[in-house]
Coordinates of C-alpha atoms in Angstrom, one line a residue:
M1 CA 2.7 6.7 26.8
K2 CA 2.1 3.5 25.0
I3 CA 0.9 4.3 21.4
S4 CA -1.5 1.7 19.8
G5 CA -0.7 0.2 16.5
S6 CA -3.3 2.3 14.5
L7 CA -2.7 5.2 16.3
F8 CA 1.0 4.9 15.4
F9 CA 0.2 4.7 11.6
I10 CA -2.1 7.8 11.9
L11 CA 0.6 9.8 13.4
I12 CA 3.2 8.8 10.9
G13 CA 0.7 9.6 8.1
F14 CA 0.4 12.9 9.8
L15 CA 4.2 13.8 10.2
A16 CA 4.7 12.4 6.4
M17 CA 2.2 14.9 5.3
A18 CA 3.4 17.9 7.4
Q19 CA 7.2 17.3 6.2
T20 CA 8.7 19.2 3.5
N21 CA 11.6 17.5 2.0
P22 CA 14.3 19.1 0.0
R23 CA 14.2 18.8 -3.3
V24 CA 17.1 19.5 -5.9
R25 CA 16.0 22.8 -7.1
S26 CA 16.2 23.9 -3.4
F27 CA 20.1 24.2 -3.9
G28 CA 20.0 25.9 -7.2
I29 CA 20.4 23.0 -9.5
T30 CA 18.1 23.2 -12.5
P31 CA 18.5 19.9 -14.6
G32 CA 17.8 20.5 -18.3
V33 CA 16.1 23.8 -20.1
M34 CA 12.7 23.4 -20.2
Q35 CA 10.1 24.9 -17.8
T36 CA 8.7 22.8 -14.9
G37 CA 5.0 22.7 -14.1
P38 CA 3.5 24.5 -11.1
N39 CA 4.3 22.0 -8.4
N40 CA 7.3 20.2 -10.7
S41 CA 5.3 17.1 -10.2
I42 CA 3.2 14.4 -11.9
T43 CA 0.1 15.8 -10.6
D44 CA 0.7 18.9 -12.9
V45 CA -0.8 16.7 -15.3
Q46 CA -4.5 17.5 -15.3
G47 CA -6.5 14.9 -14.0
V48 CA -3.8 12.7 -12.5
K49 CA -3.9 11.6 -8.7
V50 CA -1.4 9.7 -6.2
G51 CA -1.9 8.1 -2.9
H52 CA 0.6 6.8 -0.7
R53 CA 0.5 4.0 2.1
T54 CA 3.6 4.3 4.2
K55 CA 4.4 1.0 6.3
I56 CA 6.9 1.5 9.2
E57 CA 6.7 -0.8 12.3
G58 CA 9.0 -2.2 14.5
D59 CA 12.7 -3.0 13.8
S60 CA 12.1 -4.5 10.2
I61 CA 8.9 -3.5 8.5
R62 CA 9.7 -0.5 6.0
T63 CA 7.3 -0.7 3.1
G64 CA 4.7 0.6 1.3
V65 CA 2.6 1.2 -1.6
T66 CA 1.5 3.9 -4.3
A67 CA -1.3 4.3 -6.4
I68 CA -1.2 6.4 -9.6
I69 CA -4.9 7.0 -11.0
P70 CA -4.8 8.6 -14.3
H71 CA -8.3 10.3 -14.1
P72 CA -11.0 11.0 -11.8
D73 CA -13.7 9.0 -13.4
N74 CA -14.0 5.0 -13.6
I75 CA -10.9 4.1 -15.4
F76 CA -12.5 0.7 -16.6
L77 CA -15.2 2.7 -18.2
E78 CA -13.0 5.1 -19.9
K79 CA -9.8 3.6 -20.3
V80 CA -6.7 5.7 -21.1
P81 CA -4.3 5.2 -24.2
A82 CA -0.9 3.7 -22.7
A83 CA 2.0 1.9 -23.4
I84 CA 5.0 -0.1 -21.4
F85 CA 8.6 -0.2 -22.3
V86 CA 11.1 -2.8 -20.7
G87 CA 14.4 -1.2 -20.0
N88 CA 15.7 -4.2 -18.4
G89 CA 13.0 -7.0 -17.5
F90 CA 14.4 -8.4 -14.3
G91 CA 11.0 -8.0 -12.4
K92 CA 7.6 -8.3 -12.1
L93 CA 5.3 -6.0 -13.8
A94 CA 1.8 -7.5 -13.6
G95 CA -0.7 -6.6 -16.4
S96 CA 1.9 -5.7 -19.2
T97 CA 1.1 -8.2 -21.7
Q98 CA -2.5 -6.5 -22.1
V99 CA -1.1 -3.3 -22.3
E100 CA 1.0 -4.0 -24.9
E101 CA -1.5 -5.9 -27.1
L102 CA -4.4 -3.3 -26.5
G103 CA -2.3 -0.2 -25.7
Q104 CA -4.6 1.1 -22.8
I105 CA -4.8 1.1 -19.2
E106 CA -8.1 0.4 -17.3
A107 CA -7.5 0.5 -13.4
P108 CA -5.3 2.2 -11.0
I109 CA -1.5 1.6 -11.4
I110 CA -0.1 0.4 -8.4
L111 CA 3.7 0.1 -7.4
T112 CA 4.9 -1.7 -4.3
N113 CA 7.3 -4.3 -3.2
T114 CA 8.4 -7.7 -4.9
L115 CA 6.3 -9.8 -2.9
A116 CA 3.2 -7.7 -2.5
V117 CA 2.3 -7.7 -6.3
G118 CA -0.4 -10.8 -5.5
T119 CA -1.9 -8.5 -2.7
A120 CA -2.0 -5.6 -5.0
L121 CA -3.5 -7.2 -7.5
N122 CA -6.4 -8.5 -5.4
A123 CA -7.0 -5.3 -3.5
T124 CA -7.2 -3.1 -6.9
L125 CA -9.5 -6.0 -8.8
K126 CA -11.9 -5.8 -5.6
Y127 CA -11.6 -1.9 -5.5
Q128 CA -12.5 -1.6 -9.6
L129 CA -15.1 -4.3 -9.1
S130 CA -17.2 -2.5 -6.1
L131 CA -17.5 1.2 -8.4
P132 CA -20.7 1.5 -9.9
N133 CA -21.8 -0.1 -13.2
M134 CA -19.1 -2.7 -12.7
E135 CA -21.7 -5.3 -11.8
N136 CA -21.2 -7.4 -14.7
I137 CA -17.7 -7.2 -15.4
R138 CA -15.9 -10.6 -15.4
S139 CA -12.4 -9.1 -16.4
I140 CA -10.1 -6.5 -15.3
N141 CA -6.4 -6.0 -16.2
V142 CA -4.6 -4.4 -13.2
V143 CA -0.8 -3.1 -13.9
V144 CA 1.1 -3.4 -10.7
G145 CA 5.0 -2.8 -10.6
E146 CA 7.3 -3.4 -7.9
T147 CA 11.1 -3.0 -6.8
N148 CA 12.6 -5.2 -4.1
D149 CA 12.9 -3.5 -0.5
G150 CA 14.3 -6.7 1.1
T151 CA 17.3 -4.7 2.6
L152 CA 15.6 -2.5 4.8
N153 CA 12.2 -4.4 4.9
D154 CA 11.3 -8.1 6.1
I155 CA 9.9 -8.4 2.8
R156 CA 9.3 -12.4 3.4
G157 CA 7.3 -11.5 6.4
M158 CA 4.6 -9.8 3.4
H159 CA 3.2 -7.3 5.7
L160 CA 1.3 -5.4 3.2
Q161 CA -2.3 -6.2 3.4
E162 CA -5.1 -5.3 0.9
T163 CA -6.5 -2.6 3.2
D164 CA -2.9 -0.9 2.8
I165 CA -3.6 -0.9 -1.1
L166 CA -6.9 0.0 -0.9
Q167 CA -5.9 3.1 1.4
A168 CA -3.6 4.4 -1.1
I169 CA -5.9 4.4 -3.7
T170 CA -8.6 6.0 -1.6
S171 CA -6.3 8.6 -0.4
A172 CA -4.9 9.5 -3.7
S173 CA -5.1 13.5 -4.4
N174 CA -3.5 15.7 -7.2
S175 CA -2.0 17.9 -4.3
M176 CA 1.9 18.4 -4.0
L177 CA 3.3 14.8 -3.8
Q178 CA 4.9 13.5 -0.9
E179 CA 8.5 12.4 -1.9
G180 CA 11.5 10.1 -0.4
N181 CA 10.6 7.4 2.2
V182 CA 6.9 7.1 1.4
G183 CA 4.7 4.7 -0.1
A184 CA 6.3 2.2 -2.5
G185 CA 9.6 4.0 -1.7
T186 CA 9.6 3.6 1.8
G187 CA 12.5 0.7 1.8
T188 CA 14.4 1.6 -1.2
I189 CA 17.9 2.1 -2.3
A190 CA 19.5 4.1 -4.8
F191 CA 23.0 4.6 -6.1
G192 CA 24.3 3.0 -2.5
Y193 CA 22.1 5.6 -0.6
K194 CA 18.2 5.7 0.5
G195 CA 16.2 5.8 -2.4
G196 CA 12.5 6.3 -2.4
I197 CA 9.7 8.3 -4.3
G198 CA 10.5 11.3 -6.8
T199 CA 8.7 13.2 -9.4
S200 CA 9.1 16.2 -11.8
S201 CA 7.4 17.7 -14.6
R202 CA 8.0 19.8 -17.8
W203 CA 5.6 22.1 -19.5
L204 CA 6.0 22.8 -23.5
P205 CA 5.3 26.5 -24.4
P206 CA 2.1 27.2 -26.4
K207 CA 4.0 27.1 -29.9
M208 CA 4.8 23.5 -29.0
G209 CA 1.4 22.7 -27.9
G210 CA 1.3 23.8 -24.4
Y211 CA 1.1 20.0 -23.0
T212 CA 2.6 18.9 -19.7
V213 CA 4.6 15.9 -19.1
G214 CA 4.8 14.5 -15.4
V215 CA 7.0 11.7 -14.1
M216 CA 7.0 9.7 -11.2
V217 CA 9.8 7.2 -10.0
Q218 CA 10.3 4.4 -7.6
A219 CA 14.1 4.7 -7.3
N220 CA 15.8 1.4 -6.2
F221 CA 18.8 0.9 -8.3
G222 CA 22.5 1.3 -9.0
G223 CA 25.3 2.8 -11.0
V224 CA 27.7 5.6 -11.0
L225 CA 25.7 8.8 -9.8
Q226 CA 25.9 12.0 -11.3
I227 CA 23.8 15.2 -10.6
D228 CA 23.1 17.8 -13.6
G229 CA 26.4 16.5 -15.1
I230 CA 28.7 16.7 -12.1
P231 CA 30.1 13.3 -11.5
I232 CA 29.5 12.7 -7.8
G233 CA 29.7 9.4 -7.7
K234 CA 33.3 9.4 -8.8
I235 CA 34.1 12.3 -6.6
L236 CA 32.8 10.6 -3.3
N237 CA 34.0 7.1 -4.6
Q238 CA 30.8 5.7 -4.2
H239 CA 30.3 3.4 -7.5
P240 CA 30.3 -0.1 -8.2
M241 CA 34.0 -0.4 -9.3
K242 CA 35.7 1.2 -6.1
N243 CA 36.8 -2.1 -5.1
A244 CA 35.9 -4.9 -7.0
Y245 CA 32.6 -5.1 -8.7
Q246 CA 29.7 -4.4 -6.0
D247 CA 26.1 -5.6 -6.5
V248 CA 24.1 -2.5 -7.8
D249 CA 21.0 -4.8 -8.8
G250 CA 17.6 -3.3 -8.0
S251 CA 14.9 -1.7 -10.1
C252 CA 13.7 1.7 -11.1
M253 CA 9.7 1.9 -12.0
M254 CA 9.0 5.2 -13.7
V255 CA 5.6 6.4 -14.6
V256 CA 5.1 8.7 -17.4
A257 CA 1.9 10.8 -17.7
T258 CA 0.9 13.6 -20.5
D259 CA -2.1 15.3 -21.4
A260 CA -0.9 15.4 -25.0
P261 CA -3.4 13.4 -27.2
L262 CA -0.9 10.3 -28.1
D263 CA -1.8 7.0 -29.1
A264 CA -0.2 3.9 -27.5
R265 CA 2.5 3.7 -30.4
N266 CA 3.7 7.3 -29.5
L267 CA 3.4 6.7 -25.9
K268 CA 5.8 3.5 -26.4
R269 CA 8.2 6.1 -27.8
L270 CA 7.8 8.5 -25.1
A271 CA 8.4 5.6 -22.8
Q272 CA 11.6 4.6 -24.4
R273 CA 13.1 8.2 -23.6
A274 CA 12.6 7.8 -19.8
M275 CA 15.4 5.4 -19.8
L276 CA 17.7 8.3 -21.3
G277 CA 16.6 10.4 -18.1
L278 CA 17.8 7.4 -15.8
A279 CA 21.0 7.0 -17.8
R280 CA 21.6 10.9 -17.1
T281 CA 21.8 10.1 -13.6
G282 CA 24.3 7.1 -13.8
G283 CA 21.8 4.3 -13.6
I284 CA 23.0 1.6 -15.7
A285 CA 20.1 -0.8 -15.8
S286 CA 22.3 -3.8 -14.5
N287 CA 21.6 -7.5 -14.8
G288 CA 19.2 -7.8 -12.0
S289 CA 17.5 -4.4 -12.3
G290 CA 13.9 -4.3 -13.2
D291 CA 13.6 -1.1 -15.0
Y292 CA 10.3 -0.3 -16.5
V293 CA 8.3 2.6 -17.7
I294 CA 4.6 3.0 -18.2
A295 CA 3.2 5.9 -20.0
F296 CA -0.3 7.0 -20.4
S297 CA -2.3 10.1 -21.8
T298 CA -5.2 11.9 -19.8
A299 CA -6.3 13.9 -23.3
K300 CA -10.1 13.3 -22.7
Q301 CA -10.8 13.0 -26.4
A302 CA -8.4 9.9 -26.5
R303 CA -10.2 7.9 -23.4
I304 CA -11.3 4.8 -24.6
P305 CA -15.0 3.8 -23.6
Y306 CA -15.7 0.2 -22.7
R307 CA -18.7 -0.1 -24.8
N308 CA -19.0 1.2 -28.3
D309 CA -22.3 0.8 -29.8
D310 CA -21.2 1.9 -33.2
F311 CA -19.2 -0.6 -35.8
L312 CA -16.3 1.8 -36.1
L313 CA -14.5 3.6 -33.0
P314 CA -14.8 7.4 -33.0
S315 CA -12.2 9.4 -34.8
V316 CA -9.6 10.8 -32.6
Q317 CA -6.9 13.6 -33.5
Y318 CA -3.6 12.4 -32.2
L319 CA -0.3 14.0 -32.1
P320 CA 1.4 13.5 -35.5
N321 CA 5.1 12.3 -35.3
D322 CA 6.7 15.1 -36.0
R323 CA 5.4 17.1 -32.8
M324 CA 7.1 14.6 -30.7
S325 CA 10.4 15.8 -30.0
P326 CA 9.4 18.4 -27.3
L327 CA 7.7 15.8 -25.4
F328 CA 10.8 13.5 -25.6
L329 CA 13.0 16.1 -24.3
A330 CA 10.3 16.7 -21.4
T331 CA 10.3 13.2 -20.5
I332 CA 14.0 13.0 -20.3
E333 CA 14.4 16.0 -18.1
A334 CA 11.5 15.1 -15.8
T335 CA 12.7 11.7 -15.5
E336 CA 16.2 12.6 -14.5
E337 CA 14.9 15.2 -11.9
A338 CA 12.4 12.9 -10.2
I339 CA 15.6 10.5 -9.5
Y340 CA 17.6 13.5 -8.1
N341 CA 14.3 14.5 -6.1
A342 CA 13.8 10.9 -4.7
L343 CA 17.5 10.9 -3.4
F344 CA 17.3 14.6 -2.2
A345 CA 14.1 14.0 0.0
A346 CA 14.8 10.6 1.4
E347 CA 16.4 10.4 4.8
T348 CA 18.8 8.0 6.6
M349 CA 16.6 4.8 7.4
T350 CA 17.6 1.7 9.5
G351 CA 15.4 -1.1 9.4
N352 CA 15.9 -5.1 9.0
G353 CA 19.4 -4.8 10.6
H354 CA 20.8 -2.4 8.2
T355 CA 21.3 1.1 8.1
I356 CA 21.4 3.0 4.8
P357 CA 22.6 6.7 4.8
A358 CA 21.0 9.6 3.2
F359 CA 22.7 11.0 0.1
P360 CA 25.1 13.6 1.6
I361 CA 23.8 16.7 0.0
D362 CA 26.4 19.1 1.6
S363 CA 29.2 17.3 -0.2
L364 CA 27.5 18.1 -3.6
L365 CA 27.4 21.7 -2.9
P366 CA 31.0 22.9 -3.5
Y367 CA 30.9 21.4 -6.8
I368 CA 27.8 23.3 -7.9
D369 CA 29.0 26.8 -8.9
S370 CA 32.3 25.4 -10.1
N371 CA 30.2 23.3 -12.7
R372 CA 28.2 26.3 -14.0

């Protein structure tokens, strides 16, 4: 039976939704010491929604887009405090300078492949401008991050269309997030294995504020893999120095969300800690790796209104500096585990003339008990 192109994508989307991929905790590995949120996902942070559009077609198209929505209302009219940290700047993070200058995000955050950044910008602008009460708006800052999926994907073909980006935005939900070979992680590679989308969260006990931190990653980078302290990259002899130095360039986009009332300055400090989570996995932020962290707060009292008729901004009570350390640890742990989940959920993929194997989970299992 011949399947039409549109029906093919519907079937792919249905199968992805029905699929339950393994996560690192399925194998008794519990990174860190903090408690996870209910779904161990960035969507545990109240208001956050995520949507994917996965595009798999023929022998060479293996790409996609992921949209992160900070809250369900019009983000431009009620902006969120935000910050960006650049671990290594070999990449294209559109919209970053305005976030650095003003400390706020005002549109859905989009992750995709390197050559689809322009398409994602145009589509998100059109989406945001189409919303109610936006008729007179003439400037919107859209944040679009990317990693290069050109090994598995015909990236020069620029196969993602504006409709794909729009579908990721409009399909976003706060349900359990699909991981692995989906959305912006469809064609990515990490530590020489199939990479992808991964997520995790941490919950602070009431005496520490009761806040939640959620992290989502687009894992497409290299280094010497270690999982919860187990030097598995060294054990398997799968690392850049095994013969002569091999290319470990790539990128890792990290998105950190929290419901803690933080201003842009402390969100920048939070974003910096995500790089420590990446380092725990063995990532080295190589010369050609674009390692970026986008952090934002969903706290309703911290939202920034587009229009303010008063001369002064309304007073907001932000978390003080000396209450930040638990949030730092939560970010480090959630970033580390999100990367593991991306690896564990991803499956072997062939595309564009290359085959990238899934991480061999079975090879790790003998070392788990002995390392405890």
